[in-house]
XYZ file of C-alpha atoms in Angstrom:
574
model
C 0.000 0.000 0.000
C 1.645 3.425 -1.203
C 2.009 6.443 1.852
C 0.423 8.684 -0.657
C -2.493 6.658 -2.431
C -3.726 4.555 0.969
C -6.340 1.521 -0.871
C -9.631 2.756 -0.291
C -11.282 -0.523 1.780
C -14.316 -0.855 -0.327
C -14.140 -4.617 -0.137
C -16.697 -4.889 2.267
C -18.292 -8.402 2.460
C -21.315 -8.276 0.634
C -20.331 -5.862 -2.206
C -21.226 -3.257 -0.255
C -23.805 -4.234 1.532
C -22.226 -5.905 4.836
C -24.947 -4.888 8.086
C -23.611 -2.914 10.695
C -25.302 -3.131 14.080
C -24.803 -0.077 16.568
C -25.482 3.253 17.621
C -24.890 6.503 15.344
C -21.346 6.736 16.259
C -20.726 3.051 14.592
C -22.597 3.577 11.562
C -20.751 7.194 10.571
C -17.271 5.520 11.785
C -18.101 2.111 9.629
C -18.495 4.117 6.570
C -15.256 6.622 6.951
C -13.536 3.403 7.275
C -15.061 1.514 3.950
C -14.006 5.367 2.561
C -9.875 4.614 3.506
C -9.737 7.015 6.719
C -7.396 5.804 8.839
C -7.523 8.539 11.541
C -9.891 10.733 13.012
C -9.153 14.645 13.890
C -11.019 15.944 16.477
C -11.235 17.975 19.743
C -13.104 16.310 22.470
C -16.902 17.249 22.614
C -19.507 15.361 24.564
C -21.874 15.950 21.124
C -19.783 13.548 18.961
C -19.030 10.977 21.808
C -20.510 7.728 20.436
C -17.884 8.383 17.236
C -15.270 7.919 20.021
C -16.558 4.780 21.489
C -17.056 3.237 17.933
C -13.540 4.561 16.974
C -11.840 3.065 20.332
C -14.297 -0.138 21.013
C -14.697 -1.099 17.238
C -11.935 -2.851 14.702
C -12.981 -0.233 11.853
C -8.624 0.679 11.895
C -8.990 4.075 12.822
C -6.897 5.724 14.902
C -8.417 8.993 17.173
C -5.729 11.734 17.162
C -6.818 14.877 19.441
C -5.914 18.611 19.147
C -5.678 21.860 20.980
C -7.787 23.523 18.725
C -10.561 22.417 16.048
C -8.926 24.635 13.765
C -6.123 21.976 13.978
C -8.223 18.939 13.246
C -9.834 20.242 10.207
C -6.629 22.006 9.171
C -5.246 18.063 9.297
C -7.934 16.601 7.635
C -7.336 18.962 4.554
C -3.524 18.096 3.978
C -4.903 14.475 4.493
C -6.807 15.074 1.997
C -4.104 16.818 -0.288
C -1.361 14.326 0.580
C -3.395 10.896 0.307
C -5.922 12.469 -2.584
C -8.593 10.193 -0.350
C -11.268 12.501 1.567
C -9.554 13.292 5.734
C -11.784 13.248 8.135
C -12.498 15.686 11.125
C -15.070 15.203 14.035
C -15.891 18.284 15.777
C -18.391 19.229 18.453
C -21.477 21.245 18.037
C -21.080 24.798 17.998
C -18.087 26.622 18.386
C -16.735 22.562 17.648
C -17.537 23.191 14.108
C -17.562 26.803 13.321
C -14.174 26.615 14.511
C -13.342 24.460 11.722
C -14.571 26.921 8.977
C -11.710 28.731 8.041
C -9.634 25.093 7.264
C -13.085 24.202 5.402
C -13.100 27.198 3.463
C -9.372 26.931 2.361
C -10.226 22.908 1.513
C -13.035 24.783 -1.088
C -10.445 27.195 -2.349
C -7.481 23.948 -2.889
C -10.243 21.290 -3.651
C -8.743 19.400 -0.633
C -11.069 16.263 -0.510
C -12.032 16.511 3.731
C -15.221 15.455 5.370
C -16.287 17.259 8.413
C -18.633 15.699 10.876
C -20.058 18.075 13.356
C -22.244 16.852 16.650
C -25.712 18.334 16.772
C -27.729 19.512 19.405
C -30.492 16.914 20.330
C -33.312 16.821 17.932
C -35.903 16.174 20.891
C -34.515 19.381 22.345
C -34.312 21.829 19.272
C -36.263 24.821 19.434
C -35.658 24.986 23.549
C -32.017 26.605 23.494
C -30.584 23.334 24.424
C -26.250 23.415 24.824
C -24.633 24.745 21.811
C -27.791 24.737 19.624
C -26.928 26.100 16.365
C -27.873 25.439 12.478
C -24.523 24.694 11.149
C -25.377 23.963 7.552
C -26.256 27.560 6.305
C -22.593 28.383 7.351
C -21.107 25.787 6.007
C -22.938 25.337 2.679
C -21.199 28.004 0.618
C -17.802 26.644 1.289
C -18.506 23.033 0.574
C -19.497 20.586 -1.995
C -22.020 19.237 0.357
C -23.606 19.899 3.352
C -27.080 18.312 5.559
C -27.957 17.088 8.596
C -28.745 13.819 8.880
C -32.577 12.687 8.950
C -32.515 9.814 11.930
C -30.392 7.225 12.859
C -31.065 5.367 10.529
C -29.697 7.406 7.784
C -26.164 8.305 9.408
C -24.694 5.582 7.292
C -26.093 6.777 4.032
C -25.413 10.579 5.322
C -21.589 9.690 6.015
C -21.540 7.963 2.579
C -22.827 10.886 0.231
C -20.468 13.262 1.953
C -17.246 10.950 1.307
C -18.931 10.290 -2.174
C -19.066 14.348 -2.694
C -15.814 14.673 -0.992
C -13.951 12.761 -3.472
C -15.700 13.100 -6.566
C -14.131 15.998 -9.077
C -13.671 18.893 -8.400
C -12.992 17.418 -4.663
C -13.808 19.610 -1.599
C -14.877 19.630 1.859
C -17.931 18.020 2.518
C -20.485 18.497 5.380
C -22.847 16.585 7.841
C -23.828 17.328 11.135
C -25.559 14.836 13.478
C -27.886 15.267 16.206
C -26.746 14.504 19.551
C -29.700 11.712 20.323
C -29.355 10.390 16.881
C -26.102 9.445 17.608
C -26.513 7.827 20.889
C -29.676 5.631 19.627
C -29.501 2.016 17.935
C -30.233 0.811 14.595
C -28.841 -1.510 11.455
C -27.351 -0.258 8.380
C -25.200 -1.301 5.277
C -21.190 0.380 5.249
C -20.844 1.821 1.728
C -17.918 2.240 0.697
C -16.316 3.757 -2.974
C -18.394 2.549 -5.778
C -21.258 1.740 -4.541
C -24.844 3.705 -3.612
C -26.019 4.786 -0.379
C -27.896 1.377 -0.403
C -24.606 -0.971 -0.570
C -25.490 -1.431 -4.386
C -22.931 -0.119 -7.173
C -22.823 2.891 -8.208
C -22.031 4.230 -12.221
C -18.885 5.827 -12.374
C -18.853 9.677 -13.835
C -18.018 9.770 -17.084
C -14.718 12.445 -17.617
C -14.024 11.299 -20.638
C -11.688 13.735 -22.705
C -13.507 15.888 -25.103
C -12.174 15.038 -28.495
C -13.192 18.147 -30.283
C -11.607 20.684 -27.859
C -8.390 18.056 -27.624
C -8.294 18.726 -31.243
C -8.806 22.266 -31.124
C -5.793 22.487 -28.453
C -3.323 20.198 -30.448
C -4.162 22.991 -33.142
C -3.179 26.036 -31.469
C -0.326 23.886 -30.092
C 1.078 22.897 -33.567
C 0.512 26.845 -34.578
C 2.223 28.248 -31.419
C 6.307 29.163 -31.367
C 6.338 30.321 -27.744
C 3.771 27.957 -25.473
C 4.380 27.328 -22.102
C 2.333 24.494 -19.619
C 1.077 25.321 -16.743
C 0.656 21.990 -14.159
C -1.401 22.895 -10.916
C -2.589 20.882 -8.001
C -5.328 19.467 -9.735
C -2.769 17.470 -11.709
C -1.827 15.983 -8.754
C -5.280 15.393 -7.032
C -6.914 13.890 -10.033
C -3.465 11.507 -10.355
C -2.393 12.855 -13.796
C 1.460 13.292 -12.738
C 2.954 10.983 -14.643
C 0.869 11.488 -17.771
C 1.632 15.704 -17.243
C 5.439 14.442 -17.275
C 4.813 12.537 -20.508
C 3.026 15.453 -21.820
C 5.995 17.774 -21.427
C 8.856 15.408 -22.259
C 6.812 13.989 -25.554
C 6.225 17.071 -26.952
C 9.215 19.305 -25.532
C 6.935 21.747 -23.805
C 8.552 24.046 -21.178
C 6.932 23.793 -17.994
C 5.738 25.790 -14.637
C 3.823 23.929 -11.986
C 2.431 25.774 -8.838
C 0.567 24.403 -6.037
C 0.961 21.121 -5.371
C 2.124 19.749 -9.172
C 5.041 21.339 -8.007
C 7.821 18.301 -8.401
C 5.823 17.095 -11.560
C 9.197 18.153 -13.705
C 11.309 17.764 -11.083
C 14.534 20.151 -10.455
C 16.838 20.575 -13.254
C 14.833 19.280 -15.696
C 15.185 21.165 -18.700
C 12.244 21.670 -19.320
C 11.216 23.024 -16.032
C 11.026 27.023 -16.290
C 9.683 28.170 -13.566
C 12.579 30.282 -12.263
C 11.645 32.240 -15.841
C 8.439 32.809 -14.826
C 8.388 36.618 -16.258
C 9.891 35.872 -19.438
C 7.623 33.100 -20.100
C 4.655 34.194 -19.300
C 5.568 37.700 -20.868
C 6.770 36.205 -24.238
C 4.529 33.427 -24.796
C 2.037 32.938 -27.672
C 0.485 29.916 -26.216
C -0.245 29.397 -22.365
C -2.242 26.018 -21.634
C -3.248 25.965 -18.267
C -4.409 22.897 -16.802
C -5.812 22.008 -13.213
C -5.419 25.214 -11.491
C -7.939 28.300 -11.999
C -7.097 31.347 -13.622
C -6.614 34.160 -10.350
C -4.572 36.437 -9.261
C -1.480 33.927 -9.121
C -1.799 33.384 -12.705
C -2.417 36.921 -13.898
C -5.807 36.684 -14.038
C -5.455 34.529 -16.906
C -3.809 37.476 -19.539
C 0.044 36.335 -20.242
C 2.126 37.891 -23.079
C 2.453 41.328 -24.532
C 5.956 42.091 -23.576
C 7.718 44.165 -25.286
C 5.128 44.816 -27.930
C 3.958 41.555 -28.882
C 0.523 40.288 -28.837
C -1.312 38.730 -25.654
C -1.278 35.165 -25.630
C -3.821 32.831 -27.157
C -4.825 31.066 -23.455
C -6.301 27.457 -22.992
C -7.670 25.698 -19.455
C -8.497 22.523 -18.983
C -10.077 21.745 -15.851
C -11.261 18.309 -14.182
C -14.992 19.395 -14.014
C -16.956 21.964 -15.682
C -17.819 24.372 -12.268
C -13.403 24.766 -12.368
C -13.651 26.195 -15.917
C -12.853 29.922 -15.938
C -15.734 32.275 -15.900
C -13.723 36.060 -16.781
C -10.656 35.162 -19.186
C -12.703 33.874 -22.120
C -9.921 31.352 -22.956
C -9.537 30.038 -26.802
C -10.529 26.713 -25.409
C -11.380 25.651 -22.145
C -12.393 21.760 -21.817
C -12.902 19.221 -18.487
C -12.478 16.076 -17.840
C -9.957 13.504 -16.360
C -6.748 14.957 -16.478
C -4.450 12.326 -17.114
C -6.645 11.184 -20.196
C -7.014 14.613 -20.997
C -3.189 15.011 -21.477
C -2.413 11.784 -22.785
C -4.766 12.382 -25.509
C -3.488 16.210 -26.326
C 0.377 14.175 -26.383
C -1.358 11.415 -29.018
C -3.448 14.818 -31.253
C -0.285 16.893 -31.560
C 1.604 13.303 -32.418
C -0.646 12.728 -35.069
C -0.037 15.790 -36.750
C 2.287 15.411 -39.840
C 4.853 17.701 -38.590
C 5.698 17.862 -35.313
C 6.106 21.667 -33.561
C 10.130 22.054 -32.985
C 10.490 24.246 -29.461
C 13.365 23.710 -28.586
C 15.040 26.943 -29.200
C 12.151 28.816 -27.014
C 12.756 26.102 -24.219
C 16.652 26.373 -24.323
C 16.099 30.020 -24.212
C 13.958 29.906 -20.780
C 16.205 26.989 -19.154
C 18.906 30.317 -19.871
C 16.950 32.395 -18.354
C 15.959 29.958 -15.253
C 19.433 29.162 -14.500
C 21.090 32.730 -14.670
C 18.285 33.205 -11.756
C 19.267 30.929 -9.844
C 22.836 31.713 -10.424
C 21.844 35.297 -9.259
C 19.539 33.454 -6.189
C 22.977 31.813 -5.134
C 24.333 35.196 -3.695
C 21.127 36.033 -2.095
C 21.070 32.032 -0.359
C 24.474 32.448 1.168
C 24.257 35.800 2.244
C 26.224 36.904 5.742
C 24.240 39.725 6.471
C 23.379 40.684 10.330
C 20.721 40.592 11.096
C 20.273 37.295 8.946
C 18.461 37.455 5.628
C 15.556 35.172 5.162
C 16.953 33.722 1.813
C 20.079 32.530 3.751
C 17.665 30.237 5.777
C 17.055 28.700 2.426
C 20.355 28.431 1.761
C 20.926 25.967 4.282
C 17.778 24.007 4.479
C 17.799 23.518 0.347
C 20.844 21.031 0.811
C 19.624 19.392 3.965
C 16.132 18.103 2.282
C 15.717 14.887 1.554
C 14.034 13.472 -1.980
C 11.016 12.441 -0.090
C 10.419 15.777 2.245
C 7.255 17.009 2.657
C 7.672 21.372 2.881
C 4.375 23.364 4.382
C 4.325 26.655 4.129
C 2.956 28.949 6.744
C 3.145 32.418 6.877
C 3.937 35.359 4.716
C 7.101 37.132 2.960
C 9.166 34.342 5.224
C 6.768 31.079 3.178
C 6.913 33.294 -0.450
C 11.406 32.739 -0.213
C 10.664 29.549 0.302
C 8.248 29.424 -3.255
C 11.581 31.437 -4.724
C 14.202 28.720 -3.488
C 12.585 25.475 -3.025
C 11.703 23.219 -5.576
C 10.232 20.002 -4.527
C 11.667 16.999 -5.877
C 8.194 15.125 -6.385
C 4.924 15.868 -7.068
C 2.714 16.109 -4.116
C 5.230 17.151 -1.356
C 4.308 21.045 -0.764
C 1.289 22.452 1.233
C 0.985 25.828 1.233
C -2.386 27.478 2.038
C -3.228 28.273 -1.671
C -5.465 30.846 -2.805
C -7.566 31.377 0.390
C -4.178 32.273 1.960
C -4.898 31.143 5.530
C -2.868 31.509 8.269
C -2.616 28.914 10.979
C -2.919 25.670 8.706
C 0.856 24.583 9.597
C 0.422 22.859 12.505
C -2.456 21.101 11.617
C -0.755 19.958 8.021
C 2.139 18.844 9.939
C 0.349 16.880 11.936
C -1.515 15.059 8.879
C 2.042 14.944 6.823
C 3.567 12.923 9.604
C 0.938 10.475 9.949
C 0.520 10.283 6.142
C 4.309 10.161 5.045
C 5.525 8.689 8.052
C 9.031 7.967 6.809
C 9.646 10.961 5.468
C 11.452 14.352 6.328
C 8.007 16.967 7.594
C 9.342 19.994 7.331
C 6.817 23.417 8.520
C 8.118 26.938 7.799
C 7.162 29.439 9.909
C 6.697 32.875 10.298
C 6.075 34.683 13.031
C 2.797 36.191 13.101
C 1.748 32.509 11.869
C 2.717 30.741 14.843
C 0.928 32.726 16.945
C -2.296 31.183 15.572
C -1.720 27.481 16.440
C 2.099 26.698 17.945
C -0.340 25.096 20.987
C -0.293 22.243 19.003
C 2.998 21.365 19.213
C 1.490 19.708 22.632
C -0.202 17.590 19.888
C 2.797 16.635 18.264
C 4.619 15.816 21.597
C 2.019 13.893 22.991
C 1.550 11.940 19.884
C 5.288 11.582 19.133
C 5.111 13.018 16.254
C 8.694 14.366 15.287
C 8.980 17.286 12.810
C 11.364 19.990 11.870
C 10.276 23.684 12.320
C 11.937 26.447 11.004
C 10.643 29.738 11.661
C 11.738 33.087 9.915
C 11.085 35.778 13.297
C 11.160 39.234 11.803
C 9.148 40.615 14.721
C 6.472 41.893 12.021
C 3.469 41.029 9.395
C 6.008 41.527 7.059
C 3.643 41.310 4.071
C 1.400 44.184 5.680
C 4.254 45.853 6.927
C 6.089 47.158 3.331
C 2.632 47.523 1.236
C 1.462 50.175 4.077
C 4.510 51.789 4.355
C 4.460 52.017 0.300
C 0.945 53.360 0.203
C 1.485 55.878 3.223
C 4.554 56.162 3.694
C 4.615 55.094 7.484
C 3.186 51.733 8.971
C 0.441 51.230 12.184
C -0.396 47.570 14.057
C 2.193 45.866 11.283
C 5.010 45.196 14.389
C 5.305 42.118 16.698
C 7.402 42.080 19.421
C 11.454 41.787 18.342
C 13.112 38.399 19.364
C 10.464 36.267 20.765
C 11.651 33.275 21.905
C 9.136 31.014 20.134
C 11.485 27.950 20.865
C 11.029 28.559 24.060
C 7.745 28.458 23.434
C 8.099 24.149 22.127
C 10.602 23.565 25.017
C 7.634 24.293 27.638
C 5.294 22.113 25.618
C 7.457 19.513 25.522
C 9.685 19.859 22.385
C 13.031 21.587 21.926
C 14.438 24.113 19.954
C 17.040 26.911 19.666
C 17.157 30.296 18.816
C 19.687 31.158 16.272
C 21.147 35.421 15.078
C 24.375 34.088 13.712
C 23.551 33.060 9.682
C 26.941 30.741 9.906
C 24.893 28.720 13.108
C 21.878 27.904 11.154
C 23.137 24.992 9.530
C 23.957 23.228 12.336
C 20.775 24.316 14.072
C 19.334 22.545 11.519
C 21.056 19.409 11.727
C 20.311 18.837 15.842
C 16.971 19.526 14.532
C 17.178 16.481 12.207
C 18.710 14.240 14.159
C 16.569 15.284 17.549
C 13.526 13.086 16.748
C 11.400 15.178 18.655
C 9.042 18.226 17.151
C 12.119 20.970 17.283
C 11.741 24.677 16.282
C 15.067 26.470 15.119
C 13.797 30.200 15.898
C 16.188 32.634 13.200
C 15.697 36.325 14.078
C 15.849 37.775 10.661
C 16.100 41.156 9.440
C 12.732 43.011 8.877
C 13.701 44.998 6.010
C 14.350 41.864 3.612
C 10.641 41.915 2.463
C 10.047 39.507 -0.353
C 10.022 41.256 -3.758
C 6.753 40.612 -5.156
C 4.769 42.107 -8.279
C 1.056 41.242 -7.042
C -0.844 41.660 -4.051
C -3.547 39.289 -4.903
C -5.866 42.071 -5.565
């Protein structure tokens, strides 16, 4: 069984259709299991109780793994999600239990995180009377998910749990929803555990059709055998929807240069030729062509308008999505198409093929792989800088060497987590979290968790910045008391850096942008049980780094960095 695709146990005896006898708690927990969860985020809440006792009492194989904070355990359940590509789960009490959870759930919408959330209810023969925590979740929660309802009765928990896993995984993925009331849980009934593939019933279910579209396939081979300058853009959908290997084809078939963002980053892994990224501005300002596939078309991508540099024409754009709702609805692109995306781009590698002469790009790719590695000759200076007080980039320097093949990089904060998208490029596909488009704070913790429990022989590495710690470094008291080791390395500029220079560039002064200088954050993970070191010295971070690797335990190497080495970006995301 691979650590990144766990087998989904559908195999239940009876196709499907095996009877489970129990309370509430055994039916939901019978069905994450038939769905591949393995462990179950949560916060202890007396609403969601008989999911413990079915989790603990029960041989359904999953493991209960508690938090500090809710945030946490649905901030795990989404990099579960990400790193598995098979729905996490999070089981959070009523209430403040789940809309604690909303900001994680709302960042699983934006990343199309497969995550199911089940929330505890209050009672159903008390609602109306202002019983403990009685709240209607689902109106929150239905706007950032792919599905959300309460479930009727007991009796349909099973087929409740089953159509949010179903939703959960099915393209575009996403968080799903269901909430449970608290006596519904507690009472007794039969049901049938379905699992992937089958119907709420335990019968099997017809597979969705994503088929590739032949026409716009066609259509895109077209503008591909009439371009001179294209470029291929390879987002996390790639990787969610398990096209990886057939993007790599793709690009290596047909000699198209390559940027992947997200998590397809590692798709062309480093030095690849073909692998441009670190040319970002000259391709995307001289290209003709830009095919964007499984990523939308926002402000990280220009709002979907490349070219026109230096006089020449915008590009001709294309984006191919896995589902129709991901298609974008503002950049009127030449073609924009859906379906599975590993079909999708074996089939565009077989049209241009096919065509009876085959595009030559090589002298446009040679040209970018120029560009790409004068940048990172000129990065070089910046990652072994000696400045005092340290520059962030030198951080880099010394981590870049120190990661394994396998590591697993989050990201979470601001300027310190945008070096790290400069510097580090992930050597496969599926080993960087960052919070994506929504841009929330906090998630580290929480994907750290999930990455150590997923990947558990691998490096888990968690950037941090300052002002992001503050939101969740309590759960490092998760990680200790569920020895689970990981590396933290934390970029401490005493500021919200990426506030801090924008307001001082629009007024010319800054207000509520400081924090306060040289906090001793590893201090901090010492009292919670970890260890750690602060480090001002750029030549001691290297071997900071190392006790960190070799301590085994969850270990934060605190660098005070200088506050004036803001990241140099061109967009604000606005």
């Amino acid at each position: 069984m691979s650590q990144n695709d766990p087998t989904d146990r559908s195999d239940q005896a009876g196709g499907g259709r095996a009877q489970v006898s129990g309370h509430g708690g055994s039916h939901a927990t019978a069905v994450a299991a038939a769905h591949g969860v393995r462990t179950m985020f949560t916060l202890s809440g007396a609403h969601v109780f008989p999911m413990y006792d079915a989790a603990e009492k029960e041989d359904h194989g999953i493991t209960l793994l508690d938090v500090r904070h809710e945030q946490t355990a649905a901030f795990a359940a989404e990099a579960t999600g990400k790193l598995t590509r098979s729905p996490g789960l999070a089981v959070l009490t009523a209430g403040p239990g789940v809309t604690n959870g909303i900001s994680a759930v709302t960042q699983a919408s934006f990343s199309g995180a497969p995550m199911v959330v089940v929330g505890g209810r209050a009672p159903a023969g008390r609602w109306g009377t202002g019983s403990l925590q009685e709240f209607d979740h689902v109106p929150l929660m239905r706007p950032v998910t792919v599905s959300a309802e309460t479930a009727r009765d007991t009796a349909d928990i099973a087929a409740a749990t089953h159509r949010a896993f179903t939703a959960a995984r099915t393209a575009h993925r996403g968080p799903a929803f269901l909430d449970v009331h608290m006596d519904h849980f507690f009472d007794q009934c039969e049901s049938v555990r379905p699992g992937p593939g089958f119907a709420a019933d335990g019968s099997p279910a017809p597979g969705v059709d994503r088929s590739p579209d032949t026409d716009a396939v066609d259509r895109i081979a077209d503008l591909l055998a009439g371009s001179k300058r294209p470029v291929l853009v390879l987002g996390s959908d790639v990787w969610a929807d398990r096209a990886e290997d057939a993007a790599l084809r793709c690009v290596e078939a047909l000699g198209l240069p390559a940027i992947p963002n997200g998590m397809g980053r590692g798709i062309v892994p480093p030095g690849h030729s073909l692998l441009v990224s670190k040319a970002r501005g000259m391709a995307f300002g001289g290209a003709d062509l830009v095919v964007v596939v499984g990523t939308p078309l926002d402000f990280r991508l220009g709002y979907g308008v490349f070219g026109g540099k230096d006089g020449a024409e915008p590009a001709t754009v294309v984006h191919v999505a896995d589902s129709e709702g991901q298609l974008s609805r503002h950049a009127d692109p030449a073609v924009a198409t859906a379906g599975d995306l590993g079909r999708v781009l074996d089939a565009l590698t077989e049209a241009v093929q096919r065509r009876s002469s085959t595009p030559d790009w090589s002298g446009w790719a040679r040209s970018l792989r120029e560009k790409a590695d004068a940048t990172h000759a000129a990065d070089l200076e910046l990652l072994g800088a000696s400045a005092d007080p340290v520059h962030p980039a030198r951080i880099y320097g010394e981590l870049l060497p120190r990661l394994a093949e396998d590591a697993v990089v989050i990201g979470d904060g601001g300027d310190f987590v945008s070096f790290a998208g400069k510097f580090i490029e992930p050597a496969r596909p599926g080993n960087w979290l960052d919070p994506g488009p929504f841009g929330c704070l906090g998630a580290g913790l929480g994907a750290a968790i999930a990455a150590r429990i997923a990947r558990p022989s691998s490096q888990v590495v968690l950037l941090l910045g300052d002002g992001a710690a503050g939101f969740s470094l309590i759960d490092v008291d998760t990680l200790v008391r569920h020895n689970l080791p990981v590396v933290m390395v934390m970029g401490n500029n005493g500021a919200w850096g990426l506030e801090k220079g924008p307001m001082q560039m629009l007024y010319g002064y800054d207000v509520i942008a400081d924090l306060a200088p040289r906090t001793r954050y590893d201090e901090v993970v010492r009292a919670l049980g970890g260890a750690g070191e602060m480090v001002t010295d750029p030549t001691q971070i290297g071997p900071a780094l190392d006790r960190a690797f070799a301590s085994g335990v969850p270990y934060l190497v605190n660098v005070v960095t200088d506050v004036e080495a803001g990241y140099p970006r061109s967009t604000f995301g606005v």
